Amino acid sequence: MSPTSHLTPDEIVERVFPADDRAGAVPEHLATCAACQGSVAALHDAWLLDRGAVSGAVDDLPASFWEAQAAATMASVRASAPADAPVPGVVVFPSRVRGILRHPALALSSLAAALLLVGGLSLLRSGPTAPPVQRAAVTASEVREKTPVAVNDASDDELLVSVDRALEDSSLAGLVVEEEL
Amino acid sequence: MSVDERAAKRELESGILSRVVAGDVDAFEYFVVTYQKRITRFVYTLLRDPGEADGIAQDVFVKAFRALPEFQGQSAFETWLTRIAINAVRDHIRRKRPVVSFSELRAEPDDDGPELPAAFDPADGTSPERDLLSRDIRRRIAEALVSLSPRQRAVFVMKHYEEKSIAEIGEATGLDEGTIKSHLFRAARKLRERLEDLR
C-alpha cells in the first residue's frame, strides 16, 4: 500500500478486528486520511454499538429473571442428580431397604407370596396327604425290630440313628416333602 | 482480578466442587448464580436470540453438573464452563440449521437486533446520518456473525466481544494459536464481504 492510497476493506476490518492480541502498526495513510479514519471509526462505532447492545440486553434483565433462571436450572440439576447420591446429614438406607421403600407394593406382594408358599407347605406337611414325611420318618428302633440280629451290627445302628436324627429336623423333612411334591 | 484474587477464587470453587461431587447438590447453586449472567451473555452474543440463550444457558449448567466427575481442575471452572457453552451452542446450531436459513433472517429489514440501552449507544449525540450508518453496519456485523461456523463464531465473540486473549481462547476451546488466528482471519473476511461498500 502506498502512503497515498486509501485503506482496502480488508485493512479497515483488520484495524477494528485484529486477528492478534495486538493491533498492527497504524498505516501511514490512515494517520492523514480523514476518509479512511471515518471508515474505520464507522466500523468501530458499529461494533461498539453491537457489543453494547448484546451486553446491555443481558445486563439490563431484571433480578427476577436471574432468580427464575437459577431456580429452573437448580431444579433441572436436582432432577439429573443420581438417585443414590449421598446427601450430607442424611442416613443412607442399605440398598435392600431402599428397594422396599421405592417399590412398597412390589415388596408387599412378594412377602404375601412367600407367606402363601410357606402356609401351603405347612398344610401339606400337617394334613392327611403328608404320607411321605411319615414314610420317611422311620425310626431306628423300628429298623432294629425288623432287621435280623445277625445284620444289626454297631455301625449300621449308628448310621440309622444319625439318619433318624436328621429326619427329625423339620427343615430336612420339608425338603423331603418338596421332593415328593 | 489480581493473581491472588484469582487463586483465592479457584481455591474457594475447588472446595465447593468437592462438596458437590460428594453429594451436596445444593452447593452447585454457587456456580449457577456466579456464572449465569456471563454464560447467558456469551450464548446470547453467539445466537442473538434471548429465548434460546436462556434455555441453552440452563442446559450448560446441567451438562456441567453431570460432567463434574470428569472435571480435572486443570483449568478454571469458568473456562471449563465456557467450553461446555461453546459445545452446547455448536450442537444447537447443527440441530437448527435445516430449520432456519440465514436468508430468512436477512429477510427482516427492520430487525435491528435487541433494543439498545442509551448508555451503550455510541451513536448517541452524533448526527442522524451517522446513527443510521452505525445501525446499518451493526446489523451487518450481527448478520456476518450469524453466518460464521459455530467455532469461528465462538472464537470471534471471545476475542472481540469478551476481549479474551488468544491464550485464553485457546484454553477454552482447546485450539492452538495458529488455528485461532485462522478462525479470526476468516471471520474478519466474512465480515468484510458484508461491509464491501463501507468505503
Short mmCIF file of C-alpha atoms in Angstrom, two decimals:
data_model
loop_
_atom_site.label_atom_id
_atom_site.label_comp_id
_atom_site.label_asym_id
_atom_site.label_seq_id
_atom_site.Cartn_x
_atom_site.Cartn_y
_atom_site.Cartn_z
CA MET A 1 0.00 0.00 0.00
CA SER A 2 1.42 3.36 -0.95
CA PRO A 3 1.08 6.14 1.59
CA THR A 4 -1.43 7.88 -0.67
CA SER A 5 -3.81 5.00 -1.43
CA HIS A 6 -6.90 4.51 0.72
CA LEU A 7 -7.25 1.53 3.02
CA THR A 8 -8.86 -1.54 1.46
CA PRO A 9 -11.96 -3.04 3.15
CA ASP A 10 -9.69 -5.81 4.45
CA GLU A 11 -7.42 -3.28 6.08
CA ILE A 12 -10.35 -1.42 7.59
CA VAL A 13 -11.74 -4.62 9.08
CA GLU A 14 -8.28 -5.60 10.30
CA ARG A 15 -7.96 -2.28 12.13
CA VAL A 16 -11.12 -2.97 14.14
CA PHE A 17 -10.95 -6.76 14.35
CA PRO A 18 -7.28 -7.69 14.51
CA ALA A 19 -6.55 -11.42 14.41
CA ASP A 20 -3.86 -10.92 17.01
CA ASP A 21 -3.82 -9.75 20.61
CA ARG A 22 -2.20 -6.51 19.47
CA ALA A 23 -3.37 -4.40 16.56
CA GLY A 24 -0.78 -3.87 13.86
CA ALA A 25 1.02 -0.59 13.39
CA VAL A 26 -1.17 2.24 12.16
CA PRO A 27 -0.69 2.63 8.40
CA GLU A 28 0.90 5.88 7.46
CA HIS A 29 -2.01 6.77 5.22
CA LEU A 30 -4.57 6.33 7.96
CA ALA A 31 -2.87 8.94 10.07
CA THR A 32 -3.50 11.57 7.44
CA CYS A 33 -6.65 10.49 5.55
CA ALA A 34 -9.90 11.71 7.09
CA ALA A 35 -11.98 9.46 4.78
CA CYS A 36 -10.18 6.31 5.92
CA GLN A 37 -10.32 7.44 9.54
CA GLY A 38 -14.07 7.90 9.07
CA SER A 39 -14.46 4.39 7.63
CA VAL A 40 -12.54 2.82 10.49
CA ALA A 41 -14.46 4.90 13.02
CA ALA A 42 -17.80 3.92 11.48
CA LEU A 43 -17.00 0.24 11.75
CA HIS A 44 -15.61 0.68 15.24
CA ASP A 45 -18.72 2.56 16.34
CA ALA A 46 -20.98 -0.07 14.86
CA TRP A 47 -19.06 -2.82 16.62
CA LEU A 48 -19.28 -0.97 19.92
CA LEU A 49 -22.97 -0.45 19.28
CA ASP A 50 -23.46 -4.15 18.69
CA ARG A 51 -21.33 -5.19 21.64
CA GLY A 52 -23.11 -2.74 23.90
CA ALA A 53 -26.47 -3.90 22.65
CA VAL A 54 -25.92 -7.57 23.36
CA SER A 55 -24.21 -6.89 26.65
CA GLY A 56 -26.80 -4.33 27.71
CA ALA A 57 -29.70 -6.54 26.69
CA VAL A 58 -28.46 -9.20 29.11
CA ASP A 59 -27.21 -6.94 31.89
CA ASP A 60 -30.46 -4.98 31.97
CA LEU A 61 -32.57 -8.05 32.63
CA PRO A 62 -34.35 -7.73 35.98
CA ALA A 63 -33.21 -9.62 39.06
CA SER A 64 -36.40 -11.68 38.91
CA PHE A 65 -35.25 -13.11 35.57
CA TRP A 66 -31.96 -14.32 37.07
CA GLU A 67 -33.70 -15.71 40.13
CA ALA A 68 -36.13 -17.62 37.95
CA GLN A 69 -33.34 -18.87 35.72
CA ALA A 70 -31.28 -20.02 38.72
CA ALA A 71 -34.32 -21.75 40.24
CA ALA A 72 -35.17 -23.53 36.98
CA THR A 73 -31.54 -24.54 36.49
CA MET A 74 -31.23 -25.92 40.00
CA ALA A 75 -34.48 -27.84 39.58
CA SER A 76 -33.03 -29.48 36.46
CA VAL A 77 -29.74 -30.10 38.24
CA ARG A 78 -31.51 -31.78 41.17
CA ALA A 79 -33.58 -33.87 38.78
CA SER A 80 -30.44 -35.01 36.99
CA ALA A 81 -28.60 -35.87 40.22
CA PRO A 82 -28.05 -39.59 40.69
CA ALA A 83 -30.77 -41.03 42.92
CA ASP A 84 -28.28 -42.76 45.20
CA ALA A 85 -26.04 -39.71 45.63
CA PRO A 86 -25.17 -39.34 49.30
CA VAL A 87 -26.69 -36.27 50.94
CA PRO A 88 -24.80 -34.81 53.87
CA GLY A 89 -26.57 -35.34 57.18
CA VAL A 90 -28.92 -37.93 55.80
CA VAL A 91 -28.67 -41.59 56.84
CA VAL A 92 -28.49 -43.75 53.76
CA PHE A 93 -30.52 -46.98 53.90
CA PRO A 94 -28.90 -50.17 52.66
CA SER A 95 -29.81 -50.98 49.06
CA ARG A 96 -32.23 -53.77 50.10
CA VAL A 97 -34.19 -51.40 52.34
CA ARG A 98 -34.15 -48.68 49.67
CA GLY A 99 -35.66 -51.19 47.24
CA ILE A 100 -38.56 -51.78 49.62
CA LEU A 101 -39.04 -48.07 50.15
CA ARG A 102 -39.04 -47.35 46.45
CA HIS A 103 -41.43 -50.17 45.49
CA PRO A 104 -43.57 -50.93 48.56
CA ALA A 105 -46.34 -52.62 46.55
CA LEU A 106 -43.89 -54.99 44.94
CA ALA A 107 -42.25 -55.75 48.27
CA LEU A 108 -45.60 -56.44 49.97
CA SER A 109 -46.81 -58.73 47.19
CA SER A 110 -43.51 -60.64 47.31
CA LEU A 111 -43.95 -61.03 51.07
CA ALA A 112 -47.55 -62.22 50.61
CA ALA A 113 -46.46 -64.77 48.01
CA ALA A 114 -43.74 -66.07 50.30
CA LEU A 115 -46.19 -66.39 53.20
CA LEU A 116 -48.64 -68.20 50.94
CA LEU A 117 -45.96 -70.67 49.91
CA VAL A 118 -44.90 -71.33 53.49
CA GLY A 119 -48.52 -71.72 54.57
CA GLY A 120 -49.19 -74.14 51.73
CA LEU A 121 -46.20 -76.24 52.58
CA SER A 122 -47.18 -76.35 56.25
CA LEU A 123 -50.65 -77.57 55.32
CA LEU A 124 -49.18 -80.28 53.11
CA ARG A 125 -46.93 -81.40 55.91
CA SER A 126 -49.57 -81.50 58.66
CA GLY A 127 -52.58 -82.68 56.62
CA PRO A 128 -53.70 -86.23 55.72
CA THR A 129 -51.90 -86.02 52.43
CA ALA A 130 -48.47 -86.00 54.02
CA PRO A 131 -47.50 -89.64 53.94
CA PRO A 132 -44.05 -89.03 52.51
CA VAL A 133 -42.93 -87.46 55.79
CA GLN A 134 -44.39 -90.31 57.81
CA ARG A 135 -42.91 -92.80 55.45
CA ALA A 136 -39.55 -91.08 55.58
CA ALA A 137 -39.59 -90.72 59.32
CA VAL A 138 -38.97 -94.39 60.04
CA THR A 139 -37.22 -94.63 63.39
CA ALA A 140 -34.04 -96.55 64.05
CA SER A 141 -35.82 -98.69 66.65
CA GLU A 142 -38.32 -99.82 64.04
CA VAL A 143 -35.45 -100.73 61.74
CA ARG A 144 -33.82 -102.64 64.56
CA GLU A 145 -37.02 -104.56 65.25
CA LYS A 146 -37.50 -105.53 61.60
CA THR A 147 -33.85 -106.38 60.97
CA PRO A 148 -32.30 -109.75 61.80
CA VAL A 149 -29.91 -109.63 64.78
CA ALA A 150 -27.03 -111.01 62.71
CA VAL A 151 -27.05 -107.98 60.45
CA ASN A 152 -27.71 -105.48 63.25
CA ASP A 153 -24.11 -104.55 63.92
CA ALA A 154 -22.94 -101.45 65.65
CA SER A 155 -22.03 -99.42 62.58
CA ASP A 156 -25.41 -99.86 60.97
CA ASP A 157 -27.02 -98.87 64.18
CA GLU A 158 -25.05 -95.62 64.35
CA LEU A 159 -25.91 -94.83 60.76
CA LEU A 160 -29.59 -95.36 61.31
CA VAL A 161 -29.56 -93.27 64.47
CA SER A 162 -27.95 -90.37 62.61
CA VAL A 163 -30.47 -90.68 59.77
CA ASP A 164 -33.24 -90.72 62.29
CA ARG A 165 -31.92 -87.54 63.92
CA ALA A 166 -31.57 -85.87 60.60
CA LEU A 167 -35.11 -86.67 59.62
CA GLU A 168 -36.38 -85.26 62.86
CA ASP A 169 -35.02 -81.94 61.73
CA SER A 170 -38.04 -80.11 60.29
CA SER A 171 -36.18 -78.32 57.53
CA LEU A 172 -34.85 -81.54 56.11
CA ALA A 173 -38.28 -83.08 56.45
CA GLY A 174 -39.58 -80.18 54.43
CA LEU A 175 -37.07 -80.91 51.75
CA VAL A 176 -38.31 -84.43 51.56
CA VAL A 177 -41.84 -83.14 51.15
CA GLU A 178 -40.75 -80.79 48.42
CA GLU A 179 -39.00 -83.55 46.57
CA GLU A 180 -42.11 -85.66 46.81
CA LEU A 181 -44.20 -82.77 45.50
CA MET B 1 -8.94 -9.55 39.04
CA SER B 2 -5.47 -9.90 40.54
CA VAL B 3 -3.49 -13.15 40.55
CA ASP B 4 -4.11 -13.56 44.29
CA GLU B 5 -7.84 -12.99 43.89
CA ARG B 6 -7.93 -15.49 41.06
CA ALA B 7 -6.08 -18.08 43.16
CA ALA B 8 -8.42 -17.48 46.12
CA LYS B 9 -11.45 -17.86 43.89
CA ARG B 10 -10.10 -21.06 42.41
CA GLU B 11 -9.49 -22.47 45.88
CA LEU B 12 -12.98 -21.49 47.00
CA GLU B 13 -14.51 -23.09 43.93
CA SER B 14 -12.41 -26.21 44.35
CA GLY B 15 -13.85 -26.62 47.87
CA ILE B 16 -17.41 -26.14 46.63
CA LEU B 17 -16.82 -28.58 43.79
CA SER B 18 -15.67 -31.20 46.28
CA ARG B 19 -18.90 -30.74 48.22
CA VAL B 20 -20.99 -31.09 45.07
CA VAL B 21 -19.14 -34.22 43.97
CA ALA B 22 -19.62 -35.64 47.49
CA GLY B 23 -23.38 -35.30 47.04
CA ASP B 24 -24.22 -31.77 48.19
CA VAL B 25 -26.22 -30.88 45.06
CA ASP B 26 -27.43 -27.57 46.51
CA ALA B 27 -23.85 -26.32 46.71
CA PHE B 28 -23.86 -26.25 42.91
CA GLU B 29 -26.10 -23.18 43.09
CA TYR B 30 -22.99 -21.10 43.77
CA PHE B 31 -21.78 -21.78 40.23
CA VAL B 32 -25.19 -21.09 38.72
CA VAL B 33 -25.56 -17.75 40.47
CA THR B 34 -21.94 -16.73 39.87
CA TYR B 35 -21.79 -17.54 36.17
CA GLN B 36 -25.36 -17.40 34.85
CA LYS B 37 -25.03 -13.81 33.54
CA ARG B 38 -21.70 -14.45 31.90
CA ILE B 39 -22.86 -17.66 30.20
CA THR B 40 -26.22 -16.21 29.15
CA ARG B 41 -24.49 -13.17 27.66
CA PHE B 42 -21.99 -15.35 25.83
CA VAL B 43 -24.69 -17.61 24.38
CA TYR B 44 -26.84 -14.62 23.50
CA THR B 45 -23.96 -12.92 21.68
CA LEU B 46 -23.48 -16.08 19.66
CA LEU B 47 -27.12 -16.78 18.86
CA ARG B 48 -28.82 -13.40 19.16
CA ASP B 49 -31.98 -14.99 20.48
CA PRO B 50 -32.97 -14.26 24.10
CA GLY B 51 -35.18 -17.33 24.48
CA GLU B 52 -32.58 -19.69 23.12
CA ALA B 53 -29.88 -18.02 25.21
CA ASP B 54 -31.88 -18.60 28.39
CA GLY B 55 -32.61 -22.26 27.60
CA ILE B 56 -29.10 -23.10 26.47
CA ALA B 57 -27.53 -21.33 29.45
CA GLN B 58 -29.61 -23.56 31.73
CA ASP B 59 -28.55 -26.63 29.75
CA VAL B 60 -24.92 -25.62 30.08
CA PHE B 61 -25.14 -25.77 33.88
CA VAL B 62 -26.97 -29.08 33.87
CA LYS B 63 -24.37 -30.54 31.49
CA ALA B 64 -21.60 -29.16 33.68
CA PHE B 65 -23.17 -30.72 36.76
CA ARG B 66 -23.44 -34.11 35.06
CA ALA B 67 -19.87 -33.90 33.82
CA LEU B 68 -18.41 -32.74 37.15
CA PRO B 69 -16.70 -36.06 37.89
CA GLU B 70 -14.72 -35.53 34.66
CA PHE B 71 -13.58 -32.03 35.65
CA GLN B 72 -9.90 -32.35 36.48
CA GLY B 73 -9.44 -28.82 37.77
CA GLN B 74 -6.62 -28.15 35.31
CA SER B 75 -8.39 -25.01 34.09
CA ALA B 76 -10.61 -22.59 35.95
CA PHE B 77 -14.22 -23.70 36.34
CA GLU B 78 -15.33 -20.69 34.29
CA THR B 79 -13.09 -21.72 31.39
CA TRP B 80 -14.44 -25.26 31.54
CA LEU B 81 -17.98 -23.89 31.64
CA THR B 82 -17.26 -21.74 28.58
CA ARG B 83 -16.11 -24.80 26.69
CA ILE B 84 -19.36 -26.57 27.56
CA ALA B 85 -21.26 -23.48 26.38
CA ILE B 86 -19.40 -23.45 23.06
CA ASN B 87 -20.24 -27.12 22.52
CA ALA B 88 -23.86 -26.56 23.50
CA VAL B 89 -24.21 -23.68 21.04
CA ARG B 90 -22.49 -25.70 18.32
CA ASP B 91 -24.88 -28.61 18.89
CA HIS B 92 -27.82 -26.22 18.89
CA ILE B 93 -26.75 -24.62 15.62
CA ARG B 94 -26.24 -28.02 14.00
CA ARG B 95 -29.67 -29.16 15.08
CA LYS B 96 -31.31 -25.95 14.00
CA ARG B 97 -29.53 -25.40 10.69
CA PRO B 98 -32.06 -27.14 8.42
CA VAL B 99 -34.97 -25.36 10.06
CA VAL B 100 -33.97 -21.68 9.88
CA SER B 101 -31.91 -20.44 6.99
CA PHE B 102 -29.82 -17.34 7.08
CA SER B 103 -31.77 -15.88 4.14
CA GLU B 104 -34.85 -15.95 6.35
CA LEU B 105 -33.04 -13.94 8.96
CA ARG B 106 -31.94 -11.42 6.36
CA ALA B 107 -35.48 -11.03 5.09
CA GLU B 108 -36.32 -8.81 8.04
CA PRO B 109 -35.16 -5.30 7.08
CA ASP B 110 -36.38 -3.73 10.31
CA ASP B 111 -34.59 -6.18 12.55
CA ASP B 112 -32.01 -4.15 14.38
CA GLY B 113 -31.45 -6.79 17.00
CA PRO B 114 -32.11 -6.22 20.66
CA GLU B 115 -33.06 -2.82 21.95
CA LEU B 116 -30.02 -0.81 22.85
CA PRO B 117 -29.83 0.83 26.27
CA ALA B 118 -28.99 4.53 25.91
CA ALA B 119 -25.83 4.14 27.95
CA PHE B 120 -24.46 1.71 25.41
CA ASP B 121 -25.30 3.68 22.33
CA PRO B 122 -22.08 5.15 20.93
CA ALA B 123 -24.08 6.90 18.22
CA ASP B 124 -25.92 8.92 20.82
CA GLY B 125 -25.32 12.62 20.33
CA THR B 126 -23.94 12.36 16.83
CA SER B 127 -25.68 13.20 13.57
CA PRO B 128 -28.74 11.21 12.47
CA GLU B 129 -26.86 10.12 9.35
CA ARG B 130 -24.07 8.67 11.40
CA ASP B 131 -26.58 6.98 13.72
CA LEU B 132 -28.22 5.40 10.72
CA LEU B 133 -24.90 4.26 9.28
CA SER B 134 -23.86 2.83 12.63
CA ARG B 135 -27.08 0.88 12.96
CA ASP B 136 -26.79 -0.41 9.42
CA ILE B 137 -23.22 -1.57 9.96
CA ARG B 138 -24.18 -3.08 13.27
CA ARG B 139 -26.94 -5.07 11.63
CA ARG B 140 -24.47 -6.34 9.07
CA ILE B 141 -21.96 -7.28 11.76
CA ALA B 142 -24.68 -9.28 13.50
CA GLU B 143 -25.61 -10.96 10.20
CA ALA B 144 -21.99 -11.77 9.44
CA LEU B 145 -21.61 -13.24 12.90
CA VAL B 146 -24.61 -15.49 12.47
CA SER B 147 -23.24 -16.70 9.12
CA LEU B 148 -19.98 -17.90 10.70
CA SER B 149 -19.39 -21.51 11.61
CA PRO B 150 -20.04 -22.22 15.30
CA ARG B 151 -16.33 -22.41 16.05
CA GLN B 152 -15.45 -19.26 14.15
CA ARG B 153 -18.31 -17.51 15.87
CA ALA B 154 -17.19 -18.60 19.31
CA VAL B 155 -13.61 -17.55 18.69
CA PHE B 156 -14.66 -14.20 17.22
CA VAL B 157 -17.03 -13.42 20.09
CA MET B 158 -14.50 -14.36 22.73
CA LYS B 159 -11.86 -12.19 21.09
CA HIS B 160 -13.85 -9.10 20.14
CA TYR B 161 -16.85 -9.15 22.46
CA GLU B 162 -15.36 -10.62 25.60
CA GLU B 163 -11.86 -9.27 24.98
CA LYS B 164 -10.18 -12.58 25.74
CA SER B 165 -6.57 -13.08 24.76
CA ILE B 166 -5.55 -15.70 22.19
CA ALA B 167 -4.16 -17.79 25.06
CA GLU B 168 -7.46 -17.64 26.98
CA ILE B 169 -9.40 -18.56 23.85
CA GLY B 170 -7.02 -21.47 23.36
CA GLU B 171 -7.64 -22.67 26.88
CA ALA B 172 -11.41 -22.51 26.48
CA THR B 173 -11.60 -24.01 23.01
CA GLY B 174 -8.64 -26.35 23.02
CA LEU B 175 -7.43 -24.80 19.76
CA ASP B 176 -3.85 -23.79 19.10
CA GLU B 177 -2.82 -20.22 18.41
CA GLY B 178 -2.50 -20.69 14.65
CA THR B 179 -5.97 -22.18 14.33
CA ILE B 180 -7.49 -19.40 16.42
CA LYS B 181 -5.86 -16.74 14.28
CA SER B 182 -7.03 -18.54 11.17
CA HIS B 183 -10.60 -18.56 12.51
CA LEU B 184 -10.34 -14.87 13.35
CA PHE B 185 -8.98 -14.08 9.91
CA ARG B 186 -11.77 -15.98 8.15
CA ALA B 187 -14.38 -14.37 10.36
CA ALA B 188 -13.00 -10.93 9.54
CA ARG B 189 -13.05 -11.79 5.84
CA LYS B 190 -16.72 -12.74 6.01
CA LEU B 191 -17.37 -9.53 7.85
CA ARG B 192 -15.54 -7.59 5.17
CA GLU B 193 -17.65 -9.27 2.47
CA ARG B 194 -20.73 -7.88 4.15
CA LEU B 195 -19.16 -4.48 4.52
CA GLU B 196 -17.80 -4.29 0.98
CA ASP B 197 -19.46 -0.95 0.36
CA LEU B 198 -18.20 0.55 3.57
CA ARG B 199 -15.73 2.93 1.98
#
